[in-house]
Amino acid sequence: MIEHFHEGDLISVLTAQPIDRALDYKAPEGGCLTGAFVEVPLGPRKVLGIVWGRGEGGYDIAKVRSVIRVLDAVPMRSEMREFLVRAGAYTLTPMSAMVRLATRSPGLGDPPSMRTIYRRGTGEPDRWTDARRRVVETLDSYGNLAFTLRELAEMAGVSASVVKGLVKQGVVAEEASPRDVAYPRLDPGESPYELTTEQSVAAETLKSGVAARNYGTTLLKGVTGSGKTEVYLEAVGACLAAGRQALVLLPEIALTAEFLTRVDARFGAKPAEWHSGVTMTERRRAWRMVGEGGAQLVVGARSALFLPFRDLGLIVVDEEHDTSYKQEDGVLYNARDMAVLRASINGAQVVLASATPSLESWANAEAGKYKRVTLTARFGAASMPQMHAIDMRDEGLPADRWISQTLVNEVKKRTEVGEQSLLFLNRRGYAPVTICRACGHQIGCDHCDARMVEHRFLKRLVCHQCGESKPMPDACPSCKVEGRMAPVGPGVERLAEEVEALFPEAQTSVLSSDVFGSARALKAEIVRIAEGDADIIIGTQIVAKGHNFPNLTLVGVIDADLGLQGSDLRAAERTFQLMRQVAGRAGRAEKPGVALMQTYQPAHPVIGAILSGDEEEFWKAEAAERRAAGVPPYGRMAGIVLSSPNVQEAFDIGRLLASRREPLLRIGAQVFGPAAAPIARIRGRHRVRLLVKADKAAPLQEALAAWVEQIKMPNSLRLSIDIDPQTFY
């Protein structure tokens, strides 16, 4: 409910500051509305806040300070406030942190005005320099997006004078523009694509859900290459035609370039973007236009869920099984689950699209909570790839080789006829371990209990936990012997060396998130590969996420057993999903594809399920095991991590929590731990874990809140609670 407060009325304001409650202020001159974005005094500072309702009072009103000003932004809608409250309650997150998620707009408090922006011009410089080339490359890599002078100079690594010099020569265009303008209108008319009968039936089902203008969730399951994108874009079109807004979530920024091209082809213009690869200028525009209704469609990363939509009618979660939808620091939420929550509040539809759904979504569809729409065939002439195992026990590879002779022969066949091959290994860097062959010392991070990974392209060792890096040493840090440091095991960079030795004439490309300096550079490389400018692609899991390489006919999985190791309850599910997704990159056009998996465990049930392609049997077997164990999605879990610079302090608090478990016992929950986390130290902080397991219907959040409230935590200790944990490190 929106309420108007008159000047001097007592109002309650929530801020993004780490304060555990709303604060009382007096409404400013001219008054304000519930949900208004305001600037308020907090001590000596001025901070952003949101008017949440009437103030509590109960004290000397004369001491209450007034709101400084109401910001020029559309007030937060009631359904958005409800979403923040319920998401915070589910994830046990303080409201200050939820407000921070919802106010990530650069310059939110700035008044409307004109600004000077810079785009690529039509001219060429009188002479090229490195600085000028960097400016032009930056502009070209972002298409026709606008930059401020400061943004462009910083991103290109040049001074403002270099940009101004290019303006004089017409290389860069300088324009006066309103600070925020609406996005071009999208035309939801007829699709330029001719859908198959199966696709048309699926699209009509999704469109009828949108037309109902109420909440519902549909699992759109289709084999890789079956045209799921074209089907759910029909639902987007129906949503736009009804005058409502749509949101499409993608798991990886690198997917956006190809997807935006599809949207442009379908609707005649590009949508708003929201992810870390977008300039601050465009982020501000997107945030404001979403709230004002000037953005019909948003394509974004998981944080786009917290944009201030005026009338959200559809949320699509593409590749809904992807683990990158889980935020693993700060506010610990799963964007797939939060999408369902937000849609239920907004009376919107959710489409969860995947070739290999999460077991949670599969179980909800089986139970009738979600509708299910299935696409069984690839689009057009494309057919599903043949899948075979290579039994590595029969290959007799030397210790310093990882590509079997069988796979080498198959790659040669492809390169000889001009087709592409993909070699998949889910390990970044050159080698996962660097060891001294004189004393056995393994180089670890100074701040974490993790081995450092050699990145030969960077000529450095990198910690994949905290990002710390150091030069590769000539001598062992332990025994000081020189020349005995050696890599153990392969990463994609080491695999690239082997490929170059085996196929010296072939053009190779390594697709790994840490090889490229920016998301735009990675996207450009993906476009280049799709156009056929690489014979052999070597990639980590980033290549499994929806890319379409028409000339790719062979996929070779170097270590299909890698994901089966460890005690993660989702190990089998994730291995199955990843292998099927990677294999699905092959044969997506007219040429048939083959997927070969190198394995030392060809009889493993998961490997058998991958090869047989009997997905339903795999899900049923996996569901039966989870149900018997009482673990998600048939039970509830919460991971608790205590971290401190002092290991004893972390264990002491962990034992104290374990001894005061009565609030959890009352709901029938079990508590395991405390125990050292698998990675027991990150960034110099020691980590101790506890795990709570409860029945599906148990009121877990309330019990957890009562449990931890019993203990006064030392200032040096941090406690995080992860509801429905996806990882256990």
XYZ file of C-alpha atoms in Angstrom:
729
model
C 0.000 0.000 0.000
C 1.322 3.460 -0.942
C 0.828 6.083 1.744
C 1.571 9.796 1.531
C 3.373 11.367 4.481
C 3.112 15.115 5.085
C 5.982 17.338 6.086
C 7.001 16.572 9.676
C 5.260 13.169 9.830
C 7.278 10.474 11.527
C 8.460 7.937 8.942
C 10.507 4.739 9.037
C 13.536 4.574 6.692
C 15.554 1.487 5.792
C 19.153 2.099 4.699
C 21.850 -0.096 3.223
C 24.027 0.580 6.267
C 24.790 -2.409 8.559
C 22.106 -1.472 11.103
C 19.662 -4.134 12.289
C 16.519 -1.977 12.100
C 14.743 0.857 10.300
C 15.370 4.384 11.599
C 12.836 7.140 12.313
C 13.004 10.490 10.491
C 10.654 13.384 9.827
C 9.188 13.680 6.344
C 10.746 16.574 4.375
C 9.148 19.684 2.914
C 6.581 18.594 0.333
C 6.206 15.203 2.037
C 7.009 11.800 0.584
C 5.450 8.467 -0.375
C 5.957 4.947 0.928
C 8.826 3.417 -1.078
C 10.404 6.788 -1.909
C 14.169 6.833 -2.245
C 15.517 9.465 0.133
C 18.777 10.911 1.398
C 18.968 10.979 5.191
C 21.548 12.073 7.775
C 23.261 9.249 9.686
C 25.792 10.633 12.118
C 28.007 12.997 10.109
C 27.188 11.257 6.814
C 24.429 11.439 4.211
C 23.173 7.999 3.174
C 20.588 6.515 0.806
C 17.404 5.077 2.282
C 13.913 3.865 1.393
C 10.745 5.063 3.130
C 9.353 1.826 4.573
C 6.280 3.103 6.426
C 5.248 5.053 9.534
C 7.827 5.671 12.232
C 7.648 3.839 15.557
C 7.998 6.863 17.860
C 7.947 6.342 21.604
C 10.656 8.907 22.370
C 11.360 12.643 22.214
C 10.227 13.607 18.697
C 12.201 16.863 18.941
C 15.407 14.831 18.607
C 14.336 13.212 15.334
C 16.173 14.527 12.268
C 14.489 15.292 8.956
C 14.939 13.652 5.590
C 17.372 15.781 3.576
C 15.690 15.268 0.195
C 13.584 12.899 -1.864
C 15.530 11.491 -4.808
C 14.276 11.756 -8.365
C 13.445 8.069 -8.813
C 10.201 6.110 -9.053
C 9.294 4.917 -5.530
C 9.884 1.256 -4.769
C 6.686 -0.671 -5.437
C 4.957 -2.664 -2.706
C 5.595 -5.997 -4.444
C 9.322 -5.207 -4.588
C 9.363 -4.410 -0.871
C 7.540 -7.668 -0.161
C 10.071 -9.547 -2.315
C 13.006 -8.089 -0.360
C 11.378 -8.958 2.979
C 10.537 -12.536 1.995
C 13.879 -13.173 0.254
C 15.689 -11.821 3.307
C 13.631 -14.025 5.633
C 14.282 -17.127 3.511
C 18.037 -16.583 3.243
C 18.349 -15.186 6.807
C 19.849 -11.982 5.388
C 19.643 -8.612 7.206
C 17.365 -6.118 5.447
C 20.251 -3.663 5.083
C 21.965 -6.158 2.767
C 18.738 -6.724 0.819
C 18.350 -2.946 0.361
C 21.924 -2.838 -0.942
C 21.018 -5.405 -3.617
C 18.023 -3.323 -4.690
C 19.844 0.024 -4.941
C 22.803 -0.873 -7.152
C 22.227 2.037 -9.498
C 25.185 4.360 -10.163
C 24.200 7.971 -9.593
C 20.815 7.098 -8.139
C 20.702 10.414 -6.320
C 21.725 12.538 -9.313
C 19.079 14.946 -10.679
C 17.929 14.588 -14.308
C 20.192 16.523 -16.608
C 22.043 16.482 -19.901
C 25.421 14.842 -20.143
C 28.195 14.518 -22.681
C 28.629 11.010 -24.028
C 31.120 9.419 -26.382
C 30.607 6.800 -29.084
C 32.592 5.505 -32.046
C 32.698 8.072 -34.834
C 33.154 7.546 -38.566
C 36.629 9.004 -39.006
C 40.115 7.492 -38.828
C 43.075 9.032 -36.930
C 45.839 10.809 -38.852
C 48.228 8.344 -37.205
C 47.809 5.358 -34.922
C 49.350 5.145 -31.473
C 48.912 2.447 -28.809
C 46.756 4.819 -26.736
C 44.498 5.741 -29.674
C 44.169 2.083 -30.665
C 43.070 1.178 -27.142
C 40.331 3.846 -27.222
C 38.985 2.622 -30.576
C 39.162 -1.053 -29.512
C 37.261 -0.244 -26.318
C 34.521 1.561 -28.241
C 34.292 -1.186 -30.880
C 34.115 -3.957 -28.283
C 31.030 -2.373 -26.705
C 29.143 -1.887 -29.956
C 27.152 1.348 -29.929
C 27.000 1.762 -26.153
C 27.662 5.212 -24.726
C 30.539 6.146 -22.402
C 31.236 9.127 -20.231
C 34.659 10.698 -20.759
C 35.918 9.301 -17.471
C 34.624 5.788 -18.184
C 36.144 5.668 -21.660
C 39.508 7.011 -20.508
C 39.700 4.606 -17.572
C 38.634 1.537 -19.535
C 41.079 2.293 -22.342
C 43.847 3.182 -19.889
C 44.493 6.601 -21.430
C 44.219 10.246 -20.440
C 41.139 12.317 -21.252
C 43.233 14.354 -23.693
C 43.704 11.293 -25.926
C 39.905 10.909 -26.206
C 39.454 14.655 -26.846
C 42.096 14.489 -29.579
C 40.197 11.682 -31.313
C 36.983 13.745 -31.064
C 38.638 16.531 -33.077
C 39.459 14.026 -35.830
C 35.962 12.492 -35.904
C 37.208 9.110 -34.687
C 35.141 9.521 -31.520
C 31.740 11.211 -31.595
C 30.897 13.602 -28.735
C 27.167 14.066 -28.130
C 24.916 15.876 -25.682
C 22.293 13.451 -24.430
C 19.645 13.251 -21.736
C 21.117 11.311 -18.877
C 18.572 8.495 -19.153
C 16.414 7.695 -22.188
C 13.946 4.900 -22.906
C 15.123 1.888 -24.888
C 13.873 1.372 -28.459
C 10.438 -0.245 -28.528
C 10.462 -3.962 -29.278
C 8.017 -5.320 -31.852
C 6.351 -8.458 -30.451
C 4.815 -9.336 -33.838
C 5.287 -12.527 -35.821
C 8.506 -14.506 -35.392
C 10.905 -14.567 -38.370
C 11.632 -18.203 -37.470
C 9.490 -21.040 -38.774
C 8.862 -23.223 -35.749
C 8.405 -26.981 -35.953
C 5.115 -28.514 -34.837
C 6.684 -29.575 -31.535
C 8.091 -26.078 -30.954
C 4.781 -24.417 -31.853
C 2.874 -26.563 -29.338
C 5.445 -25.729 -26.645
C 5.312 -22.011 -27.480
C 1.492 -21.951 -27.301
C 1.613 -23.556 -23.859
C 3.998 -20.875 -22.584
C 2.010 -18.067 -24.240
C -1.244 -19.228 -22.671
C 0.440 -19.058 -19.249
C 1.506 -15.469 -19.914
C -1.998 -14.564 -21.134
C -3.497 -15.785 -17.841
C -1.663 -12.939 -16.052
C -1.152 -15.010 -12.921
C 1.685 -16.957 -11.338
C 2.886 -20.254 -12.744
C 6.212 -22.014 -13.355
C 6.972 -24.186 -16.379
C 10.003 -26.432 -16.853
C 11.000 -26.195 -20.526
C 13.151 -29.270 -21.074
C 14.638 -29.807 -24.492
C 17.649 -31.630 -25.856
C 20.594 -29.409 -26.769
C 19.917 -27.667 -30.083
C 16.140 -28.217 -29.908
C 15.316 -24.506 -30.162
C 14.371 -23.745 -26.555
C 15.435 -20.117 -27.065
C 13.067 -19.586 -30.004
C 10.245 -21.172 -27.992
C 10.624 -19.019 -24.896
C 11.142 -15.885 -27.009
C 7.583 -16.493 -28.197
C 6.506 -16.252 -24.554
C 8.527 -13.036 -24.255
C 6.687 -11.690 -27.303
C 3.317 -12.521 -25.723
C 4.390 -10.761 -22.529
C 5.435 -7.610 -24.407
C 2.223 -7.644 -26.452
C 0.279 -7.687 -23.177
C 2.118 -4.516 -22.104
C 4.131 -6.202 -19.358
C 7.898 -6.430 -18.829
C 10.060 -9.536 -19.233
C 13.379 -10.617 -17.742
C 15.702 -13.250 -19.224
C 18.460 -14.488 -16.930
C 21.587 -16.012 -18.471
C 24.221 -17.871 -16.461
C 27.250 -16.420 -18.208
C 28.034 -12.949 -19.581
C 29.782 -14.572 -22.533
C 26.384 -15.823 -23.752
C 24.918 -12.336 -24.140
C 26.395 -11.374 -27.525
C 24.767 -14.240 -29.435
C 21.561 -13.934 -27.442
C 21.229 -10.171 -28.036
C 21.610 -10.810 -31.766
C 18.713 -13.290 -31.569
C 16.564 -10.807 -29.664
C 17.334 -8.109 -32.236
C 16.354 -10.465 -35.058
C 13.129 -11.458 -33.290
C 11.952 -8.068 -31.970
C 13.712 -5.519 -34.181
C 15.820 -3.898 -31.430
C 18.130 -4.815 -28.585
C 16.919 -4.997 -24.971
C 18.359 -3.484 -21.813
C 21.386 -5.311 -20.394
C 22.267 -5.756 -16.733
C 25.546 -7.461 -15.823
C 29.115 -6.627 -14.858
C 30.174 -6.209 -18.492
C 27.946 -3.135 -18.966
C 29.238 0.405 -18.399
C 28.147 2.344 -15.322
C 26.355 4.822 -17.592
C 24.246 2.058 -19.106
C 23.589 0.453 -15.725
C 22.144 3.718 -14.416
C 19.958 4.039 -17.516
C 18.741 0.423 -17.247
C 17.835 0.752 -13.560
C 15.837 3.945 -14.127
C 14.115 2.821 -17.318
C 13.051 -0.489 -15.769
C 11.336 1.461 -12.978
C 9.726 3.957 -15.349
C 8.596 1.365 -17.893
C 11.064 2.527 -20.562
C 12.648 -0.944 -20.753
C 10.345 -3.738 -21.932
C 12.888 -6.555 -21.784
C 15.996 -6.984 -19.641
C 18.696 -9.563 -20.324
C 20.944 -10.003 -17.368
C 22.834 -11.901 -14.729
C 21.280 -13.095 -11.449
C 21.365 -9.614 -9.828
C 18.848 -8.384 -12.451
C 16.185 -10.013 -10.248
C 16.522 -7.017 -7.927
C 15.739 -4.365 -10.558
C 12.647 -2.196 -9.847
C 10.300 -3.587 -12.521
C 7.075 -1.637 -12.933
C 5.014 -4.580 -14.235
C 6.964 -7.831 -14.445
C 5.034 -10.491 -16.362
C 7.641 -13.133 -17.261
C 10.983 -14.392 -15.963
C 13.007 -16.844 -18.058
C 15.880 -18.650 -16.319
C 17.970 -20.066 -19.161
C 20.209 -23.052 -18.328
C 18.364 -23.137 -14.987
C 20.570 -25.961 -13.666
C 23.722 -23.834 -13.837
C 25.554 -23.416 -10.523
C 26.471 -19.792 -11.328
C 22.897 -18.833 -10.409
C 23.886 -19.401 -6.779
C 25.444 -16.313 -5.153
C 28.243 -17.680 -2.969
C 29.245 -14.542 -1.067
C 27.418 -11.629 0.531
C 23.715 -12.448 0.242
C 23.608 -16.226 -0.306
C 20.674 -16.782 -2.675
C 19.801 -18.989 -5.631
C 18.486 -16.869 -8.511
C 16.361 -19.748 -9.816
C 14.483 -20.011 -6.524
C 14.267 -16.240 -6.073
C 12.846 -15.926 -9.607
C 9.994 -18.223 -8.583
C 9.435 -16.172 -5.411
C 9.426 -12.850 -7.258
C 7.041 -14.139 -9.927
C 4.628 -15.474 -7.306
C 4.450 -11.983 -5.755
C 4.094 -10.207 -9.123
C 1.546 -12.585 -10.665
C 4.100 -13.472 -13.328
C 5.105 -16.613 -15.203
C 8.476 -18.355 -14.839
C 10.089 -20.474 -17.550
C 12.966 -22.683 -16.373
C 14.816 -23.776 -19.523
C 17.431 -26.528 -19.654
C 18.512 -29.632 -21.532
C 19.583 -31.137 -18.194
C 17.351 -29.715 -15.440
C 18.353 -29.526 -11.807
C 16.952 -32.368 -9.721
C 15.009 -29.742 -7.727
C 13.145 -28.564 -10.837
C 12.666 -32.113 -12.128
C 11.175 -33.140 -8.759
C 8.835 -30.120 -8.693
C 7.602 -31.008 -12.176
C 7.109 -34.655 -11.145
C 5.136 -33.510 -8.091
C 2.903 -31.276 -10.225
C 4.130 -27.991 -8.725
C 5.546 -26.977 -12.124
C 4.175 -27.607 -15.586
C 6.501 -29.464 -17.906
C 7.022 -28.895 -21.627
C 9.460 -31.158 -23.481
C 11.258 -30.767 -26.817
C 12.585 -34.142 -27.959
C 14.253 -33.343 -31.300
C 16.955 -31.020 -32.536
C 15.906 -28.202 -34.845
C 16.181 -28.662 -38.609
C 18.596 -31.223 -40.030
C 20.691 -31.443 -36.860
C 20.730 -34.711 -34.914
C 21.961 -35.622 -31.453
C 25.652 -36.624 -31.322
C 26.705 -40.229 -30.924
C 28.345 -40.772 -27.532
C 31.085 -43.290 -26.767
C 33.541 -43.961 -23.937
C 37.282 -44.340 -24.421
C 38.564 -46.822 -21.825
C 41.809 -45.204 -20.719
C 42.993 -48.466 -19.146
C 43.532 -49.771 -22.676
C 45.246 -46.672 -24.091
C 48.708 -46.997 -22.463
C 49.395 -43.254 -22.327
C 52.774 -42.022 -21.034
C 52.675 -40.042 -17.750
C 53.069 -36.658 -19.475
C 50.246 -37.144 -22.009
C 46.491 -36.765 -21.558
C 44.990 -37.119 -25.028
C 44.462 -40.749 -25.996
C 45.563 -42.031 -29.405
C 41.940 -42.858 -30.191
C 40.953 -39.234 -29.627
C 44.011 -37.955 -31.532
C 42.968 -39.990 -34.573
C 39.422 -38.605 -34.438
C 40.649 -34.996 -34.161
C 42.914 -35.552 -37.191
C 39.943 -36.728 -39.246
C 38.111 -33.478 -38.450
C 40.988 -31.119 -39.144
C 41.637 -32.809 -42.479
C 38.099 -32.035 -43.691
C 37.915 -28.530 -42.177
C 35.663 -29.352 -39.212
C 36.143 -28.215 -35.635
C 36.941 -30.270 -32.534
C 36.444 -29.349 -28.881
C 38.628 -30.787 -26.121
C 37.038 -30.266 -22.715
C 38.855 -30.223 -19.368
C 37.272 -28.558 -16.353
C 40.535 -27.237 -14.892
C 41.751 -23.692 -15.388
C 45.432 -22.824 -15.632
C 48.453 -24.916 -16.616
C 48.663 -27.425 -13.760
C 46.635 -27.829 -10.542
C 49.713 -28.648 -8.433
C 53.342 -27.496 -8.552
C 55.700 -29.789 -6.642
C 59.421 -29.831 -5.860
C 60.909 -33.078 -7.161
C 63.778 -32.728 -4.671
C 61.829 -32.501 -1.380
C 58.154 -33.027 -2.327
C 57.046 -29.514 -1.262
C 53.803 -28.331 -2.895
C 53.420 -24.587 -3.340
C 50.398 -23.339 -1.436
C 48.796 -19.934 -0.986
C 50.153 -17.802 1.859
C 46.603 -16.820 2.848
C 44.582 -19.973 2.126
C 44.835 -23.706 2.654
C 44.810 -24.267 -1.081
C 47.453 -25.211 -3.610
C 48.453 -22.503 -6.060
C 47.728 -23.182 -9.716
C 50.323 -22.454 -12.354
C 49.087 -20.136 -15.113
C 51.804 -20.288 -17.727
C 50.088 -17.730 -19.975
C 50.452 -15.251 -17.079
C 53.828 -16.671 -15.962
C 52.482 -16.755 -12.400
C 51.030 -18.996 -9.704
C 47.431 -18.092 -8.792
C 45.226 -19.061 -5.859
C 41.723 -19.837 -7.153
C 40.234 -19.112 -3.723
C 41.443 -15.593 -2.947
C 43.057 -14.499 -6.245
C 46.535 -14.053 -4.729
C 49.301 -14.498 -7.294
C 53.082 -14.728 -7.232
C 55.840 -15.322 -9.797
C 56.783 -18.922 -10.527
C 59.920 -19.520 -8.388
C 63.177 -20.862 -9.850
C 64.109 -22.468 -6.527
C 61.941 -24.466 -4.128
C 60.682 -22.198 -1.288
C 61.295 -25.058 1.144
C 64.611 -26.767 0.262
C 66.010 -23.935 -1.939
C 67.094 -26.397 -4.655
C 66.889 -24.792 -8.099
C 65.399 -26.242 -11.251
C 63.324 -28.983 -9.608
C 59.872 -27.352 -9.561
C 57.515 -29.386 -11.727
C 53.840 -29.224 -12.711
C 51.614 -32.166 -11.770
C 48.400 -32.884 -13.654
C 46.882 -30.985 -16.571
C 44.959 -27.739 -16.872
C 43.665 -26.312 -20.147
C 46.889 -24.383 -20.757
C 48.974 -27.558 -20.478
C 46.490 -29.357 -22.698
C 46.989 -26.579 -25.260
C 50.741 -27.315 -25.287
C 50.029 -30.971 -26.013
C 47.579 -30.057 -28.785
C 50.086 -27.715 -30.426
C 52.715 -30.491 -30.370
C 50.311 -33.072 -31.809
C 48.681 -30.752 -34.389
C 51.263 -28.081 -35.300
C 49.313 -26.949 -38.376
C 45.994 -26.526 -36.577
C 44.694 -23.214 -35.289
C 43.807 -23.564 -31.600
C 41.806 -21.433 -29.165
C 41.689 -21.743 -25.370
C 38.342 -20.771 -23.833
C 38.790 -20.173 -20.114
C 37.539 -17.280 -18.013
C 41.012 -16.264 -16.815
C 42.664 -16.231 -20.258
C 40.805 -13.094 -21.374
C 41.163 -9.648 -19.841
C 37.475 -8.760 -20.135
C 34.069 -10.288 -20.752
C 33.908 -8.447 -24.072
C 37.192 -10.050 -25.220
C 35.845 -13.495 -24.300
C 32.618 -12.829 -26.215
C 34.602 -11.702 -29.260
C 36.598 -14.942 -29.198
C 33.393 -17.005 -29.017
C 32.039 -15.150 -32.069
C 35.338 -15.786 -33.897
C 35.140 -19.522 -33.155
C 31.493 -19.684 -34.274
C 32.578 -18.146 -37.582
C 35.062 -21.010 -38.047
C 38.346 -19.300 -37.130
C 39.653 -22.194 -34.999
C 40.276 -25.857 -35.762
C 40.599 -27.085 -32.177
C 38.933 -25.471 -29.163
C 40.262 -26.259 -25.690
C 37.871 -25.206 -22.956
C 36.657 -25.376 -19.386
C 32.979 -25.495 -18.370
C 32.440 -22.082 -19.951
C 32.124 -23.860 -23.335
C 29.192 -25.945 -22.090
C 26.874 -22.973 -21.600
C 24.658 -22.688 -24.637
C 27.179 -21.743 -27.327
C 26.402 -22.643 -30.926
C 29.413 -23.605 -33.055
C 27.914 -24.793 -36.394
C 31.135 -26.398 -37.680
C 31.905 -28.327 -34.471
C 31.477 -32.066 -35.033
C 33.688 -33.669 -32.356
C 33.753 -33.235 -28.588
C 36.452 -34.984 -26.573
C 36.147 -35.014 -22.781
C 39.662 -35.434 -21.381
C 38.736 -36.498 -17.839
C 35.119 -37.625 -17.532
C 35.861 -38.991 -14.037
C 36.903 -35.629 -12.568
C 33.490 -34.601 -11.247
C 32.793 -38.012 -9.702
C 35.405 -37.491 -6.997
C 34.619 -36.142 -3.526
C 31.605 -36.367 -1.247
C 29.362 -33.640 -2.721
C 25.782 -34.909 -2.718
C 25.298 -33.333 -6.173
C 28.461 -34.862 -7.736
C 26.593 -37.368 -9.890
C 23.987 -34.799 -10.986
C 26.590 -32.191 -11.924
C 28.765 -34.669 -13.809
C 25.739 -35.901 -15.747
C 24.651 -32.346 -16.584
C 28.100 -31.129 -17.570
C 28.932 -34.116 -19.773
C 25.569 -33.966 -21.553
C 25.855 -30.196 -22.030
C 29.421 -30.420 -23.381
C 28.515 -33.283 -25.695
C 25.608 -31.187 -26.940
C 28.007 -28.691 -28.521
C 28.698 -31.227 -31.311
C 26.625 -31.642 -34.459
C 24.334 -28.624 -34.031
C 24.082 -27.982 -37.791
C 23.788 -30.323 -40.787
C 26.965 -32.305 -40.052
C 26.542 -35.148 -37.521
C 28.477 -34.974 -34.267
C 30.370 -37.404 -32.053
C 31.218 -37.079 -28.348
C 34.023 -39.196 -26.867
C 34.623 -39.412 -23.118
C 37.976 -40.528 -21.762
C 37.343 -42.482 -18.559
C 39.021 -44.959 -16.261
C 35.566 -45.984 -14.935
C 33.492 -46.949 -18.004
C 31.244 -49.130 -15.821
C 30.352 -46.288 -13.412
C 26.530 -45.788 -13.292
C 26.811 -42.078 -14.125
C 29.045 -42.752 -17.148
C 26.568 -45.425 -18.260
C 23.645 -43.003 -17.924
C 25.487 -40.337 -19.932
C 26.263 -42.771 -22.749
C 22.790 -44.311 -22.868
C 21.054 -40.934 -22.902
C 18.275 -42.334 -20.706
C 17.868 -39.137 -18.707
C 14.573 -40.029 -17.050
C 16.013 -43.229 -15.614
C 19.005 -41.286 -14.294
C 16.783 -38.696 -12.591
C 14.565 -41.402 -11.084
C 17.562 -43.286 -9.675
C 19.169 -40.111 -8.351
C 15.860 -38.992 -6.831
C 15.431 -42.343 -5.090
C 18.891 -42.053 -3.501
C 18.265 -38.486 -2.315
C 14.820 -39.372 -0.971
C 16.246 -42.302 1.001
C 18.947 -40.042 2.471
C 16.484 -37.239 3.255
C 18.588 -34.640 1.455
C 17.517 -31.908 -1.029
C 15.150 -31.777 -2.778
C 13.501 -34.257 -0.385
C 14.901 -32.702 2.779
C 16.343 -29.397 3.903
C 19.931 -28.433 4.614
C 21.795 -25.370 5.838
C 25.544 -24.841 5.852
C 27.063 -22.713 8.624
C 30.579 -21.354 8.218
C 32.435 -19.662 11.071
C 35.577 -17.799 10.073
C 38.159 -16.043 12.227
C 41.840 -15.097 12.145
C 42.093 -17.323 15.242
C 41.414 -21.011 14.562
C 40.733 -21.733 18.244
C 38.093 -19.007 18.403
C 36.264 -20.452 15.378
C 36.248 -23.958 16.879
C 35.205 -22.699 20.322
C 32.140 -20.918 18.918
C 31.383 -23.940 16.744
C 31.415 -26.253 19.774
C 29.290 -23.793 21.735
C 26.692 -23.743 18.953
C 26.720 -27.525 18.743
C 26.139 -27.803 22.503
C 23.161 -25.416 22.403
C 21.254 -27.120 19.630
C 17.886 -27.276 21.439
C 16.069 -24.896 19.007
C 17.047 -27.249 16.173
C 16.213 -30.426 18.064
C 12.694 -29.075 18.638
C 12.022 -29.210 14.873
C 13.686 -32.631 14.536
C 16.831 -31.296 12.846
C 20.271 -32.895 13.076
C 23.511 -30.952 13.589
C 26.835 -32.230 12.239
C 30.150 -30.684 13.253
C 31.957 -28.483 13.957
C 34.751 -29.583 11.649
C 37.439 -27.829 9.682
C 36.089 -26.820 6.281
C 37.607 -28.710 3.293
C 39.412 -25.455 2.483
C 40.224 -24.581 6.069
C 41.704 -21.133 5.470
C 40.828 -18.448 2.917
C 42.353 -14.952 2.868
C 44.010 -15.594 6.222
C 40.775 -16.557 7.982
C 40.335 -20.046 9.459
C 37.041 -21.700 8.522
C 34.941 -24.115 10.563
C 31.756 -25.719 9.210
C 28.565 -27.083 10.706
C 25.802 -28.733 8.707
C 22.121 -28.794 9.672
C 19.741 -31.316 8.142
C 15.954 -31.260 8.598
C 12.740 -32.644 7.138
C 11.245 -30.951 4.094
C 8.375 -29.382 6.060
C 10.445 -28.254 9.063
C 10.468 -24.475 9.844
C 14.228 -24.362 9.419
C 14.803 -20.592 9.173
C 13.032 -19.763 12.428
C 14.938 -22.492 14.269
C 18.284 -21.371 12.840
C 17.626 -17.750 13.840
C 16.756 -18.795 17.414
C 19.825 -21.054 17.517
C 22.436 -18.450 16.587
C 20.770 -15.689 18.646
C 21.797 -17.593 21.774
C 25.473 -16.833 21.186
C 27.110 -13.409 21.350
C 29.627 -13.517 18.519
C 33.089 -11.933 18.960
C 33.739 -8.976 16.644
C 36.569 -10.870 14.952
C 34.311 -13.790 14.003
C 32.074 -13.951 10.925
C 29.116 -16.306 10.689
C 27.360 -17.112 7.432
C 24.282 -19.300 7.003
C 23.699 -20.834 3.589
C 20.171 -22.185 3.103
C 20.164 -24.941 0.462
C 23.979 -24.948 0.003
C 25.254 -25.857 -3.452
C 28.893 -26.247 -2.398
C 30.481 -27.600 0.764
C 34.039 -26.246 0.670
